[in-house]
mmCIF file of C-alpha atoms and ligand atoms in Angstrom:
data_model
loop_
_atom_site.group_PDB
_atom_site.id
_atom_site.type_symbol
_atom_site.label_atom_id
_atom_site.label_comp_id
_atom_site.label_asym_id
_atom_site.label_seq_id
_atom_site.Cartn_x
_atom_site.Cartn_y
_atom_site.Cartn_z
ATOM 1 C CA MET W 1 -92.741 45.238 -25.474
ATOM 2 C CA HIS W 2 -89.966 47.144 -23.748
ATOM 3 C CA TYR W 3 -87.115 49.221 -25.018
ATOM 4 C CA THR W 4 -84.100 49.439 -22.792
ATOM 5 C CA PHE W 5 -82.439 52.008 -24.984
ATOM 6 C CA ILE W 6 -84.559 54.611 -26.651
ATOM 7 C CA THR W 7 -82.247 55.502 -29.461
ATOM 8 C CA PHE W 8 -84.433 55.115 -32.481
ATOM 9 C CA GLY W 9 -84.873 58.841 -33.012
ATOM 10 C CA VAL W 10 -81.133 59.350 -33.053
ATOM 11 C CA PHE W 11 -80.802 56.283 -35.242
ATOM 12 C CA GLY W 12 -83.194 57.592 -37.821
ATOM 13 C CA ALA W 13 -81.544 60.985 -37.906
ATOM 14 C CA VAL W 14 -78.030 59.723 -38.524
ATOM 15 C CA LEU W 15 -79.019 56.782 -40.645
ATOM 16 C CA PHE W 16 -79.226 58.760 -43.827
ATOM 17 C CA LEU W 17 -76.257 60.970 -43.056
ATOM 18 C CA VAL W 18 -73.856 58.093 -43.048
ATOM 19 C CA CYS W 19 -72.115 57.702 -46.302
ATOM 20 C CA SER W 20 -70.530 54.379 -45.656
ATOM 21 C CA GLU W 21 -68.702 53.499 -48.836
ATOM 22 C CA ALA W 22 -65.446 52.855 -47.046
ATOM 23 C CA ALA W 23 -67.061 51.252 -44.022
ATOM 24 C CA PHE W 24 -66.587 47.568 -43.744
ATOM 25 C CA ALA W 25 -68.569 44.778 -42.156
ATOM 26 C CA LYS W 26 -67.952 41.078 -41.960
ATOM 27 C CA LEU W 27 -69.697 38.149 -40.350
ATOM 28 C CA THR W 28 -67.269 36.361 -38.067
ATOM 29 C CA ASN W 29 -69.298 33.550 -36.534
ATOM 30 C CA ALA W 30 -72.815 32.130 -36.312
ATOM 31 C CA LYS W 31 -74.404 29.843 -33.770
ATOM 32 C CA CYS W 32 -77.863 28.385 -33.871
ATOM 33 C CA GLU W 33 -79.460 26.206 -31.255
ATOM 34 C CA SER W 34 -82.830 24.524 -31.022
ATOM 35 C CA TYR W 35 -84.464 24.427 -27.601
ATOM 36 C CA ASN W 36 -87.222 22.135 -28.810
ATOM 37 C CA GLN W 37 -86.079 19.480 -31.264
ATOM 38 C CA SER W 38 -89.615 18.270 -31.848
ATOM 39 C CA TRP W 39 -90.547 21.624 -33.381
ATOM 40 C CA VAL W 40 -87.295 23.098 -34.707
ATOM 41 C CA SER W 41 -84.565 21.049 -36.402
ATOM 42 C CA ILE W 42 -81.499 23.016 -37.376
ATOM 43 C CA HIS W 43 -79.746 21.284 -40.262
ATOM 44 C CA TYR W 44 -77.214 23.901 -41.070
ATOM 45 C CA CYS W 45 -76.013 27.184 -39.563
ATOM 46 C CA ARG W 46 -72.578 28.079 -40.726
ATOM 47 C CA LEU W 47 -70.342 30.685 -42.278
ATOM 48 C CA LYS W 48 -68.564 30.138 -45.512
ATOM 49 C CA ALA W 49 -65.319 32.035 -46.028
ATOM 50 C CA TYR W 50 -64.634 33.386 -49.487
ATOM 51 C CA SER W 51 -61.642 35.472 -48.549
ATOM 52 C CA ARG W 52 -60.216 37.216 -45.531
ATOM 53 C CA ASN W 53 -62.802 39.966 -45.893
ATOM 54 C CA LYS W 54 -65.766 38.130 -47.240
ATOM 55 C CA THR W 55 -67.907 35.519 -45.547
ATOM 56 C CA SER W 56 -71.444 34.396 -46.069
ATOM 57 C CA LEU W 57 -74.017 32.836 -43.786
ATOM 58 C CA ASN W 58 -76.184 29.865 -44.627
ATOM 59 C CA VAL W 59 -78.984 28.703 -42.350
ATOM 60 C CA ASN W 60 -81.300 25.825 -43.050
ATOM 61 C CA LEU W 61 -83.878 24.702 -40.516
ATOM 62 C CA THR W 62 -87.201 22.909 -40.478
ATOM 63 C CA LEU W 63 -90.307 23.669 -38.444
ATOM 64 C CA SER W 64 -92.193 20.424 -38.063
ATOM 65 C CA GLU W 65 -95.436 22.212 -37.162
ATOM 66 C CA PRO W 66 -96.823 25.576 -38.217
ATOM 67 C CA ALA W 67 -95.853 28.527 -36.020
ATOM 68 C CA TYR W 68 -98.683 31.044 -35.752
ATOM 69 C CA ASN W 69 -97.448 33.064 -32.807
ATOM 70 C CA ILE W 70 -93.844 34.168 -33.069
ATOM 71 C CA PHE W 71 -91.971 36.659 -30.929
ATOM 72 C CA LEU W 72 -88.370 37.653 -31.444
ATOM 73 C CA HIS W 73 -86.042 38.867 -28.717
ATOM 74 C CA LEU W 74 -83.427 40.954 -30.469
ATOM 75 C CA LYS W 75 -80.404 41.964 -28.438
ATOM 76 C CA MET W 76 -77.172 43.517 -29.554
ATOM 77 C CA LEU W 77 -73.885 43.274 -27.684
ATOM 78 C CA LYS W 78 -70.546 44.896 -28.299
ATOM 79 C CA ARG W 79 -67.251 43.394 -27.294
ATOM 80 C CA ALA W 80 -65.356 45.203 -24.533
ATOM 81 C CA ASN W 81 -63.931 42.854 -21.890
ATOM 82 C CA GLY W 82 -66.519 40.316 -22.879
ATOM 83 C CA TYR W 83 -69.737 41.147 -24.703
ATOM 84 C CA LYS W 84 -71.772 43.971 -23.142
ATOM 85 C CA PRO W 85 -75.322 45.068 -24.042
ATOM 86 C CA PHE W 86 -75.269 47.735 -26.711
ATOM 87 C CA LEU W 87 -77.855 49.935 -28.425
ATOM 88 C CA PHE W 88 -80.944 47.730 -28.271
ATOM 89 C CA ASP W 89 -82.564 44.881 -26.409
ATOM 90 C CA TYR W 90 -86.243 44.321 -27.041
ATOM 91 C CA ASN W 91 -88.998 41.875 -27.903
ATOM 92 C CA PHE W 92 -91.525 42.208 -30.639
ATOM 93 C CA ASP W 93 -94.273 40.298 -32.399
ATOM 94 C CA ALA W 94 -92.624 38.911 -35.539
ATOM 95 C CA CYS W 95 -95.960 38.019 -37.159
ATOM 96 C CA GLU W 96 -97.175 41.577 -36.726
ATOM 97 C CA PHE W 97 -93.864 42.826 -38.108
ATOM 98 C CA MET W 98 -94.292 40.748 -41.264
ATOM 99 C CA ARG W 99 -97.697 42.371 -41.764
ATOM 100 C CA ARG W 100 -96.787 45.928 -40.895
ATOM 101 C CA ARG W 101 -92.959 46.366 -40.878
ATOM 102 C CA ASN W 102 -93.479 48.330 -37.696
ATOM 103 C CA GLN W 103 -90.094 47.858 -35.944
ATOM 104 C CA PRO W 104 -87.288 50.186 -37.051
ATOM 105 C CA VAL W 105 -84.363 48.009 -35.963
ATOM 106 C CA ALA W 106 -85.971 44.778 -37.135
ATOM 107 C CA LYS W 107 -86.653 46.479 -40.437
ATOM 108 C CA ILE W 108 -82.952 47.143 -40.920
ATOM 109 C CA VAL W 109 -82.173 43.469 -40.334
ATOM 110 C CA TRP W 110 -85.096 42.479 -42.549
ATOM 111 C CA ASN W 111 -83.914 44.676 -45.410
ATOM 112 C CA LEU W 112 -80.514 42.998 -45.234
ATOM 113 C CA ILE W 113 -81.879 39.461 -45.470
ATOM 114 C CA LYS W 114 -85.171 39.719 -47.371
ATOM 115 C CA ASP W 115 -83.725 38.889 -50.771
ATOM 116 C CA VAL W 116 -81.792 35.842 -49.602
ATOM 117 C CA SER W 117 -84.292 34.199 -47.302
ATOM 118 C CA THR W 118 -87.478 32.166 -47.689
ATOM 119 C CA VAL W 119 -89.286 34.074 -44.950
ATOM 120 C CA ASN W 120 -90.872 36.656 -47.230
ATOM 121 C CA HIS W 121 -94.443 35.970 -46.235
ATOM 122 C CA THR W 122 -96.736 36.395 -43.270
ATOM 123 C CA CYS W 123 -97.371 33.870 -40.481
ATOM 124 C CA PRO W 124 -97.714 30.942 -40.135
ATOM 125 C CA TYR W 125 -94.268 29.503 -40.863
ATOM 126 C CA MET W 126 -93.892 25.813 -41.488
ATOM 127 C CA GLY W 127 -91.356 23.446 -43.023
ATOM 128 C CA LEU W 128 -87.974 24.358 -44.461
ATOM 129 C CA GLN W 129 -86.688 27.885 -43.746
ATOM 130 C CA VAL W 130 -83.538 28.960 -45.515
ATOM 131 C CA LEU W 131 -81.109 31.856 -45.452
ATOM 132 C CA SER W 132 -78.797 31.406 -48.431
ATOM 133 C CA ASP W 133 -75.402 32.906 -48.905
ATOM 134 C CA PHE W 134 -76.031 36.075 -46.921
ATOM 135 C CA HIS W 135 -73.157 38.570 -47.154
ATOM 136 C CA LEU W 136 -72.782 41.344 -44.668
ATOM 137 C CA ILE W 137 -70.940 43.907 -46.706
ATOM 138 C CA ASP W 138 -72.197 47.046 -45.113
ATOM 139 C CA ILE W 139 -74.501 47.959 -42.255
ATOM 140 C CA PRO W 140 -76.812 50.928 -42.669
ATOM 141 C CA LEU W 141 -76.228 51.933 -39.068
ATOM 142 C CA PRO W 142 -73.783 54.389 -37.537
ATOM 143 C CA LEU W 143 -71.870 51.849 -35.492
ATOM 144 C CA PRO W 144 -68.479 52.448 -33.954
ATOM 145 C CA THR W 145 -65.679 50.149 -35.053
ATOM 146 C CA GLY W 146 -65.748 46.941 -33.065
ATOM 147 C CA GLU W 147 -66.909 43.402 -32.684
ATOM 148 C CA TYR W 148 -70.601 42.742 -32.226
ATOM 149 C CA LEU W 149 -72.979 39.968 -31.389
ATOM 150 C CA LEU W 150 -76.627 39.990 -32.438
ATOM 151 C CA LEU W 151 -78.640 37.593 -30.300
ATOM 152 C CA MET W 152 -81.939 36.436 -31.735
ATOM 153 C CA ASP W 153 -84.142 34.291 -29.537
ATOM 154 C CA TRP W 154 -87.294 32.970 -31.154
ATOM 155 C CA PHE W 155 -90.454 32.284 -29.150
ATOM 156 C CA PHE W 156 -93.412 30.288 -30.436
ATOM 157 C CA ASP W 157 -96.571 30.433 -28.309
ATOM 158 C CA GLY W 158 -94.617 32.301 -25.649
ATOM 159 C CA LYS W 159 -91.950 29.622 -25.233
ATOM 160 C CA PRO W 160 -88.322 29.781 -26.416
ATOM 161 C CA GLN W 161 -87.797 27.467 -29.425
ATOM 162 C CA PHE W 162 -84.448 28.373 -30.918
ATOM 163 C CA ALA W 163 -81.636 30.881 -31.001
ATOM 164 C CA SER W 164 -79.788 32.242 -34.014
ATOM 165 C CA ASN W 165 -76.808 34.297 -32.958
ATOM 166 C CA VAL W 166 -74.587 36.164 -35.335
ATOM 167 C CA TYR W 167 -71.171 37.657 -34.636
ATOM 168 C CA PHE W 168 -69.847 40.414 -36.841
ATOM 169 C CA ALA W 169 -67.060 42.920 -37.048
ATOM 170 C CA PHE W 170 -67.541 46.464 -38.207
ATOM 171 C CA LYS W 171 -64.969 48.993 -39.248
ATOM 172 C CA GLU W 172 -66.045 52.613 -39.361
ATOM 173 C CA ASP W 173 -65.459 54.829 -42.307
ATOM 174 C CA PHE W 174 -63.251 57.441 -40.698
ATOM 175 C CA THR W 175 -63.716 59.965 -43.469
ATOM 176 C CA THR W 176 -67.397 60.339 -42.617
ATOM 177 C CA SER W 177 -67.199 59.680 -38.880
ATOM 178 C CA SER W 178 -65.511 63.019 -38.234
ATOM 179 C CA SER W 179 -68.331 65.012 -39.819
ATOM 180 C CA ARG W 180 -70.895 62.813 -38.133
ATOM 181 C CA HIS W 181 -69.529 63.344 -34.661
ATOM 182 C CA GLY W 182 -68.535 66.966 -35.112
HETATM 183 C C1 NAG M 1 -92.162 21.766 -28.403
HETATM 184 O O1 NAG M 1 -92.735 21.532 -29.669
HETATM 185 C C2 NAG M 1 -93.967 20.883 -29.683
HETATM 186 C C3 NAG M 1 -94.398 20.746 -31.112
HETATM 187 O O2 NAG M 1 -93.624 19.804 -31.783
HETATM 188 C C4 NAG M 1 -95.001 21.648 -28.889
HETATM 189 O O3 NAG M 1 -96.215 20.933 -28.837
HETATM 190 C C5 NAG M 1 -94.486 21.891 -27.474
HETATM 191 O O4 NAG M 1 -95.393 22.747 -26.792
HETATM 192 C C6 NAG M 1 -93.142 22.568 -27.544
HETATM 193 N N1 NAG M 1 -92.590 22.691 -26.196
HETATM 194 C C7 NAG M 1 -92.263 23.856 -25.684
HETATM 195 C C8 NAG M 1 -91.700 23.836 -24.299
HETATM 196 O O5 NAG M 1 -92.376 24.889 -26.303
HETATM 197 C C1 NAG M 2 -81.419 21.780 -45.840
HETATM 198 O O1 NAG M 2 -80.815 20.768 -45.063
HETATM 199 C C2 NAG M 2 -81.342 19.462 -45.315
HETATM 200 C C3 NAG M 2 -80.711 18.509 -44.325
HETATM 201 O O2 NAG M 2 -79.312 18.628 -44.309
HETATM 202 C C4 NAG M 2 -81.028 19.077 -46.767
HETATM 203 O O3 NAG M 2 -81.563 17.809 -47.044
HETATM 204 C C5 NAG M 2 -81.642 20.120 -47.683
HETATM 205 O O4 NAG M 2 -81.247 19.844 -49.020
HETATM 206 C C6 NAG M 2 -81.211 21.523 -47.319
HETATM 207 N N1 NAG M 2 -81.986 22.416 -48.134
HETATM 208 C C7 NAG M 2 -81.496 23.552 -48.598
HETATM 209 C C8 NAG M 2 -82.415 24.357 -49.443
HETATM 210 O O5 NAG M 2 -80.358 23.901 -48.357
HETATM 211 C C1 NAG M 3 -59.931 43.806 -46.390
HETATM 212 O O1 NAG M 3 -60.284 44.717 -45.391
HETATM 213 C C2 NAG M 3 -59.196 45.499 -44.929
HETATM 214 C C3 NAG M 3 -59.690 46.306 -43.751
HETATM 215 O O2 NAG M 3 -60.782 47.113 -44.071
HETATM 216 C C4 NAG M 3 -58.732 46.377 -46.094
HETATM 217 O O3 NAG M 3 -57.651 47.187 -45.677
HETATM 218 C C5 NAG M 3 -58.305 45.476 -47.253
HETATM 219 O O4 NAG M 3 -57.990 46.270 -48.351
HETATM 220 C C6 NAG M 3 -59.429 44.529 -47.627
HETATM 221 N N1 NAG M 3 -58.955 43.562 -48.606
HETATM 222 C C7 NAG M 3 -59.688 43.206 -49.662
HETATM 223 C C8 NAG M 3 -59.093 42.176 -50.553
HETATM 224 O O5 NAG M 3 -60.793 43.715 -49.884
HETATM 225 C C1 NAG M 4 -92.272 39.663 -50.684
HETATM 226 O O1 NAG M 4 -91.437 40.221 -51.652
HETATM 227 C C2 NAG M 4 -92.113 40.952 -52.667
HETATM 228 C C3 NAG M 4 -91.082 41.386 -53.683
HETATM 229 O O2 NAG M 4 -89.930 41.916 -53.076
HETATM 230 C C4 NAG M 4 -92.841 42.130 -52.015
HETATM 231 O O3 NAG M 4 -93.524 42.858 -53.011
HETATM 232 C C5 NAG M 4 -93.813 41.598 -50.995
HETATM 233 O O4 NAG M 4 -94.433 42.659 -50.329
HETATM 234 C C6 NAG M 4 -93.118 40.713 -50.007
HETATM 235 N N1 NAG M 4 -94.113 40.105 -49.154
HETATM 236 C C7 NAG M 4 -93.976 40.054 -47.843
HETATM 237 C C8 NAG M 4 -95.094 39.410 -47.104
HETATM 238 O O5 NAG M 4 -92.993 40.502 -47.263
#
């Protein structure tokens, strides 16, 4: 495991200081791709637009064989003349995470999706996996306003099997950002 940006301490400290009532987040695009059709079939990976400000993500995929050894490469990018690496880029053992919740950033993502996904159990994973009607209304992270891309590359037995990449826009709450930065 490697961390290219060691920012978790700072993260943790500001996390609970951010009162983000007026902050605003929205999913803007989603792209999934299977690298191994014989193991991972992606049936559906799409945003649904409810209004200009509200979208939801639905993902539906099938694992034809059980996955016992799963690693996730989680990488965030921020748009600035193309997408540039931002904040974190690391790999971790997803099976261990499901047992121990031992990754701070992954835990944030997990807390956002745990109630709307079928992945609330430990390894192995097999069969239909669904993320239903996931709304990104707020992000419990002190992000600057901008457009972001969260790349998620999934490895089974050490080999890349599929990608699930999510684009989102975030608008800072300027009433709290001044106190946070000052
Ligand atoms: C693709 O999936 C099959 C299982 O259906 C597996 O046996 C094979 O090792 C996988 N290939 C790669 C390159 O991961
Ligand atoms: C997932 O997609 C498959 C294939 O399109 C479909 O048959 C199935 O009903 C979907 N399941 C859910 C829970 O959305
Ligand atoms: C949509 O978001 C914009 C930007 O934050 C905000 O000004 C507007 O009031 C929102 N509209 C609705 C219907 O929530
Ligand atoms: C699944 O969800 C229940 C209820 O939220 C929780 O108590 C349990 O610990 C979760 N199990 C796993 C493996 O995440």
